[in-house]
Coordinates of C-alpha atoms in Angstrom, one line a residue:
X1 CA 35.1 -8.0 15.2
X2 CA 32.0 -9.3 13.5
X3 CA 32.4 -10.1 10.6
X4 CA 30.8 -11.4 7.3
X5 CA 30.8 -14.7 8.3
X6 CA 29.1 -13.9 11.2
X7 CA 25.9 -13.4 8.8
X8 CA 23.3 -16.0 8.0
X9 CA 19.8 -15.8 5.4
X10 CA 16.1 -16.2 7.0
X11 CA 13.4 -16.7 5.5
X12 CA 10.8 -13.6 5.9
X13 CA 7.1 -13.4 4.7
X14 CA 4.7 -10.3 4.1
X15 CA 1.7 -10.8 3.7
X16 CA -1.0 -7.5 3.2
X17 CA -4.0 -7.6 4.0
X18 CA -5.8 -4.1 2.1
X19 CA -8.8 -2.1 0.5
X20 CA -9.1 -4.5 -2.6
X21 CA -6.3 -6.8 -2.2
X22 CA -4.7 -9.5 -0.6
X23 CA -1.5 -11.3 -1.2
X24 CA 1.8 -13.1 0.1
X25 CA 5.7 -12.9 -0.7
X26 CA 8.4 -14.9 0.8
X27 CA 11.5 -13.4 0.7
X28 CA 15.4 -14.3 2.0
X29 CA 17.0 -12.5 3.4
X30 CA 20.5 -12.3 4.3
X31 CA 21.3 -10.3 7.8
X32 CA 24.9 -10.2 9.7
X33 CA 25.7 -8.5 13.0
X34 CA 27.8 -5.4 13.1
X35 CA 27.4 -4.8 16.6
X36 CA 31.7 -5.5 16.7
X37 CA 32.5 -7.0 19.6
X38 CA 29.5 -5.4 22.0
X39 CA 27.8 -8.1 23.9
X40 CA 24.8 -6.8 22.6
X41 CA 24.3 -8.3 18.8
X42 CA 23.1 -5.7 16.7
X43 CA 21.8 -6.9 13.0
X44 CA 21.6 -6.0 9.7
X45 CA 19.5 -7.1 6.8
X46 CA 22.2 -6.8 3.9
X47 CA 20.3 -8.3 1.3
X48 CA 17.1 -9.8 -0.3
X49 CA 16.0 -11.8 -3.0
X50 CA 12.1 -12.0 -3.2
X51 CA 11.6 -16.1 -3.6
X52 CA 7.7 -16.3 -4.3
X53 CA 5.2 -13.9 -5.0
X54 CA 1.2 -15.6 -4.4
X55 CA -1.0 -14.3 -6.8
X56 CA -3.2 -11.2 -5.3
X57 CA -7.1 -12.5 -4.3
X58 CA -9.3 -9.5 -3.6
X59 CA -9.8 -9.6 0.4
X60 CA -12.7 -11.5 1.3
X61 CA -15.5 -9.9 3.5
X62 CA -18.3 -11.7 5.3
X63 CA -20.2 -8.1 4.9
X64 CA -19.7 -4.3 4.0
X65 CA -18.2 -4.5 7.9
X66 CA -16.3 -7.3 8.4
X67 CA -13.5 -9.3 6.8
X68 CA -13.5 -12.8 6.3
X69 CA -11.3 -14.7 8.9
X70 CA -12.2 -17.8 7.1
X71 CA -11.7 -17.1 4.4
X72 CA -8.8 -15.8 4.6
X73 CA -6.6 -18.5 6.5
X74 CA -7.8 -20.5 4.0
X75 CA -5.6 -18.0 1.4
X76 CA -2.9 -18.0 3.6
X77 CA -2.2 -21.5 3.8
X78 CA -2.9 -22.1 0.0
X79 CA -0.7 -19.6 -0.4
X80 CA 2.0 -21.8 2.0
X81 CA 0.8 -24.9 1.0
X82 CA 1.9 -23.6 -3.0
X83 CA 5.4 -22.6 -2.5
X84 CA 6.6 -26.0 -0.6
X85 CA 7.0 -23.5 4.0
X86 CA 6.1 -24.5 6.6
X87 CA 5.1 -21.6 8.9
X88 CA 7.9 -22.6 11.4
X89 CA 10.1 -22.4 8.3
X90 CA 9.3 -18.3 8.5
X91 CA 11.5 -16.8 11.1
X92 CA 10.5 -13.2 11.1
X93 CA 7.5 -10.7 9.0
X94 CA 4.6 -8.7 9.1
X95 CA 1.0 -9.0 8.4
X96 CA -0.1 -5.4 7.4
X97 CA -4.3 -4.4 7.1
X98 CA -4.3 -1.8 5.7
X99 CA -6.2 1.4 4.1
X100 CA -10.1 0.7 5.0
X101 CA -9.6 -3.0 5.4
X102 CA -7.7 -2.2 9.2
X103 CA -10.7 -0.5 9.9
X104 CA -13.3 -3.5 10.1
X105 CA -14.7 -4.5 12.9
X106 CA -12.8 -7.9 13.5
X107 CA -9.3 -6.2 12.0
X108 CA -7.9 -7.1 15.6
X109 CA -9.2 -10.7 15.5
X110 CA -7.9 -11.5 12.1
X111 CA -4.1 -10.1 13.4
X112 CA -4.4 -12.0 16.2
X113 CA -5.3 -14.6 14.3
X114 CA -2.1 -14.3 12.0
X115 CA 0.0 -13.6 14.8
X116 CA 0.4 -17.5 15.5
X117 CA 0.6 -18.5 11.5
X118 CA 4.6 -18.3 11.3
X119 CA 7.8 -17.4 13.2
X120 CA 8.7 -14.7 14.8
X121 CA 5.7 -12.0 13.4
X122 CA 4.8 -8.5 13.3
X123 CA 0.5 -7.5 13.3
X124 CA -0.6 -5.3 13.5
X125 CA -3.4 -2.5 12.6
X126 CA -1.0 -0.6 10.6
X127 CA -0.9 3.2 11.6
X128 CA -0.6 5.7 7.8
X129 CA 2.4 6.2 8.4
X130 CA 4.0 3.2 8.2
X131 CA 1.7 2.2 5.1
X132 CA 3.0 5.5 3.6
X133 CA 6.8 4.2 4.7
X134 CA 6.4 0.2 4.2
X135 CA 5.5 1.3 0.5
X136 CA 7.9 2.9 -0.3
X137 CA 10.7 1.4 0.8
X138 CA 9.7 -1.2 -1.6
X139 CA 8.4 0.9 -4.4
X140 CA 12.0 1.4 -4.8
X141 CA 11.0 4.8 -3.7
X142 CA 13.8 5.4 -0.6
X143 CA 16.4 3.4 -3.2
X144 CA 16.4 5.4 -5.2
X145 CA 16.8 8.7 -3.0
X146 CA 19.7 7.8 -1.4
X147 CA 21.1 6.1 -4.6
X148 CA 20.8 10.0 -6.8
X149 CA 20.5 12.6 -3.2
X150 CA 17.2 13.4 -4.4
X151 CA 13.5 14.3 -2.6
X152 CA 11.6 11.2 -4.2
X153 CA 7.0 11.3 -3.2
X154 CA 6.3 8.1 -3.4
X155 CA 2.1 8.3 -4.0
X156 CA 1.3 4.7 -3.1
X157 CA -2.7 5.0 -4.1
X158 CA -4.8 1.4 -3.7
X159 CA -8.6 0.7 -3.3
X160 CA -9.6 3.3 0.2
X161 CA -6.3 5.3 0.5
X162 CA -3.7 6.6 -0.6
X163 CA 0.2 6.8 1.4
X164 CA 2.4 8.9 1.2
X165 CA 5.8 8.8 1.9
X166 CA 8.6 11.7 0.7
X167 CA 12.3 10.1 1.3
X168 CA 15.1 13.6 0.9
X169 CA 18.6 11.3 0.3
X170 CA 16.7 7.9 1.2
X171 CA 15.9 9.2 4.3
X172 CA 12.2 9.7 5.4
X173 CA 11.0 12.9 5.5
X174 CA 7.4 13.2 5.8
X175 CA 3.8 10.9 5.2
X176 CA 1.0 11.7 4.9
X177 CA -2.6 10.0 3.9
X178 CA -6.0 11.1 2.9
X179 CA -8.6 8.9 1.6
X180 CA -8.5 8.6 -2.0
X181 CA -8.9 5.9 -4.6
X182 CA -9.6 3.6 -7.0
X183 CA -12.8 1.3 -4.9
X184 CA -14.7 3.8 -3.0
X185 CA -17.8 3.1 -5.3
X186 CA -18.2 -0.7 -6.6
X187 CA -21.0 -2.3 -9.5
X188 CA -21.0 -3.9 -11.2
X189 CA -19.3 -4.6 -14.2
X190 CA -22.4 -5.1 -16.6
X191 CA -25.6 -3.5 -15.0
X192 CA -23.0 -0.9 -14.0
X193 CA -25.6 -1.1 -10.4
X194 CA -24.4 0.5 -8.2
X195 CA -22.8 -1.9 -5.1
X196 CA -21.3 -0.7 -2.6
X197 CA -20.7 3.4 -1.4
X198 CA -18.9 4.3 1.3
X199 CA -19.0 7.8 3.5
X200 CA -16.6 8.8 2.2
X201 CA -17.0 8.0 -1.5
X202 CA -20.8 9.5 -0.5
X203 CA -19.4 12.6 0.4
X204 CA -16.8 12.9 -2.3
X205 CA -20.2 12.7 -4.7
X206 CA -22.7 15.4 -2.6
X207 CA -20.4 17.3 -2.9
X208 CA -18.8 17.2 -6.6
X209 CA -23.3 17.3 -7.2
X210 CA -23.2 13.9 -8.2
X211 CA -25.8 11.2 -7.0
X212 CA -23.7 7.4 -6.8
X213 CA -26.4 4.9 -4.9
X214 CA -26.1 1.4 -3.9
X215 CA -28.6 -0.6 -6.2
X216 CA -28.5 2.7 -8.3
X217 CA -27.4 2.5 -12.6
X218 CA -24.0 5.1 -12.7
X219 CA -23.4 7.2 -15.2
X220 CA -20.1 6.9 -16.4
X221 CA -20.4 11.3 -16.9
X222 CA -20.2 11.1 -13.0
X223 CA -17.7 8.4 -12.6
X224 CA -15.6 11.3 -14.8
X225 CA -16.4 13.9 -12.7
X226 CA -16.0 12.0 -9.5
X227 CA -12.4 11.1 -10.8
X228 CA -11.5 14.9 -11.4
X229 CA -12.8 15.5 -8.9
X230 CA -9.7 12.9 -6.7
X231 CA -7.0 14.0 -9.5
X232 CA -7.8 17.8 -8.1
X233 CA -7.1 17.1 -4.4
X234 CA -3.9 14.7 -5.2
X235 CA -2.5 18.2 -7.0
X236 CA -3.3 20.2 -4.1
X237 CA -1.6 17.4 -2.4
X238 CA 1.4 17.0 -3.8
X239 CA 1.9 21.2 -4.8
X240 CA 0.9 22.1 -0.9
X241 CA -1.6 24.0 -1.5
X242 CA -4.0 25.2 1.1
X243 CA -6.5 22.5 1.0
X244 CA -9.5 23.5 -0.2
X245 CA -13.0 21.6 1.1
X246 CA -12.8 18.3 -0.9
X247 CA -10.1 17.8 -0.2
X248 CA -11.1 17.7 4.2
X249 CA -13.9 15.5 3.5
X250 CA -10.5 12.8 3.1
X251 CA -7.6 14.2 4.7
X252 CA -6.5 11.4 8.0
X253 CA -2.9 12.8 7.9
X254 CA -0.8 15.8 7.3
X255 CA -1.3 17.3 5.3
X256 CA 2.9 17.8 3.4
X257 CA 4.9 19.4 5.0
X258 CA 5.9 22.6 2.8
X259 CA 9.9 23.2 4.0
X260 CA 11.1 21.6 1.4
X261 CA 11.6 20.4 -2.6
X262 CA 10.0 17.6 -4.4
X263 CA 12.5 16.6 -7.4
X264 CA 10.7 13.3 -7.5
X265 CA 6.9 11.4 -8.3
X266 CA 6.7 7.3 -7.8
X267 CA 3.7 5.7 -7.9
X268 CA 2.0 2.4 -6.4
X269 CA -0.3 0.5 -5.1
X270 CA -3.2 -1.3 -7.9
X271 CA -4.6 2.5 -9.1
X272 CA 0.1 3.6 -9.4
X273 CA -0.1 0.2 -11.2
X274 CA -2.2 1.0 -14.1
X275 CA -0.8 4.3 -14.3
X276 CA 2.6 2.6 -15.2
X277 CA 0.3 1.1 -18.3
X278 CA 0.2 1.9 -21.8
X279 CA -3.3 1.0 -22.7
X280 CA -6.2 -0.4 -20.1
X281 CA -8.8 -2.6 -22.1
X282 CA -12.0 -2.1 -20.1
X283 CA -11.6 0.5 -17.8
X284 CA -15.0 -1.1 -15.4
X285 CA -14.3 -4.8 -15.5
X286 CA -12.5 -4.6 -11.7
X287 CA -15.9 -3.6 -10.2
X288 CA -14.7 -0.7 -9.8
X289 CA -14.0 3.0 -11.2
X290 CA -9.4 2.4 -10.8
X291 CA -7.9 1.7 -14.0
X292 CA -10.6 5.0 -15.0
X293 CA -8.6 6.7 -11.9
X294 CA -4.8 5.9 -12.8
X295 CA -5.7 7.5 -16.6
X296 CA -7.2 11.2 -16.0
X297 CA -4.4 10.4 -13.9
X298 CA -1.9 10.6 -16.4
X299 CA -3.9 12.6 -18.8
X300 CA -5.5 15.6 -15.9
X301 CA -2.5 15.9 -12.9
X302 CA -1.2 18.9 -13.6
X303 CA 1.3 18.1 -10.6
X304 CA 2.7 15.3 -13.2
X305 CA 3.4 17.3 -15.7
X306 CA 5.5 19.5 -13.7
X307 CA 7.4 16.3 -11.4
X308 CA 9.6 13.6 -13.1
X309 CA 7.9 10.2 -12.7
X310 CA 10.6 7.1 -11.3
X311 CA 10.4 3.6 -12.7
X312 CA 9.3 2.0 -9.6
X313 CA 10.6 -1.4 -8.5
X314 CA 7.0 -2.7 -7.3
X315 CA 4.0 -0.9 -8.0
X316 CA 1.3 -3.5 -6.7
X317 CA 2.8 -5.6 -4.7
X318 CA 5.1 -1.8 -3.0
X319 CA 3.2 -2.7 0.8
X320 CA 4.1 -6.4 1.2
X321 CA 7.4 -6.5 0.0
X322 CA 7.7 -3.3 2.3
X323 CA 5.9 -5.3 5.0
X324 CA 8.2 -8.8 4.6
X325 CA 11.5 -6.9 3.9
X326 CA 12.0 -4.1 5.6
X327 CA 9.6 -3.2 7.8
X328 CA 11.8 -6.1 10.8
X329 CA 14.7 -4.2 13.0
X330 CA 16.8 -7.1 14.0
X331 CA 18.8 -7.1 18.2
X332 CA 20.0 -9.9 18.6
X333 CA 17.7 -12.7 18.5
X334 CA 14.3 -10.7 18.5
X335 CA 12.8 -9.5 15.8
X336 CA 10.2 -6.4 16.5

């Protein structure tokens, strides 16, 4: 029979290259063999300790279509050095390229390069279901759902996408993903001149009857209209109403099913982080509308007022923690 003494510690890393930000988390995992006398080992993670969290970097781009591989390499190498960790020390983990970053022309090239960076990596340009699940695990939504026996919905709202995971008594029950985020357009935080607009952002703006054009000054009233439109989409999604034309613009995967009741909501991601902030000093200091969008959700979301809102374990780092800790299934000496 396997005993706890047959367990061992290993060092894992999660690397999240997202629409807006890039960051790393190193975790120490304790795994035990649960296979008993079976010839095939079956390891399970029984505890984890985060031992290093990197600063949050803006995801570097060479242009609007490509990730900057050289700068990503510099960031990751520098963080390994700061953490005092050699690539050979890392025995498991995941690199996950999420949101709009996963749509960049060279996303697969970046994934292949990082594959050789350390240990037994899982490298994937993650699909929307995986992103949703990892964020919901890293935020603590799954843990609370299991502990309290409730149906909890985690909404991971980043720069380009909102990844939704529904956990029922700790089991993954449903997922959905929409192009809803805090960086569908960017601007100079001082002059408010628009620097970039995604195709989805432009489609939302056109449908809402406002003008957001690259090189033109941003009208703060248009930001309010834009954010209210996104809040309306979120409410439709959470309430599982028939999707309006506006909501269909951003649909990636879903919508959510209607065969369960929602007990509680939780938020993670960059925008989710600001939902839990009591005060936001400057809504536009990041060159995007993310903080303002978060405030709009707090003040104007009907769905938010109808449901209990859970306190997350992690917000901004939920996906990267999920990637480093929860994405692995261990069987024998193989991690995949």
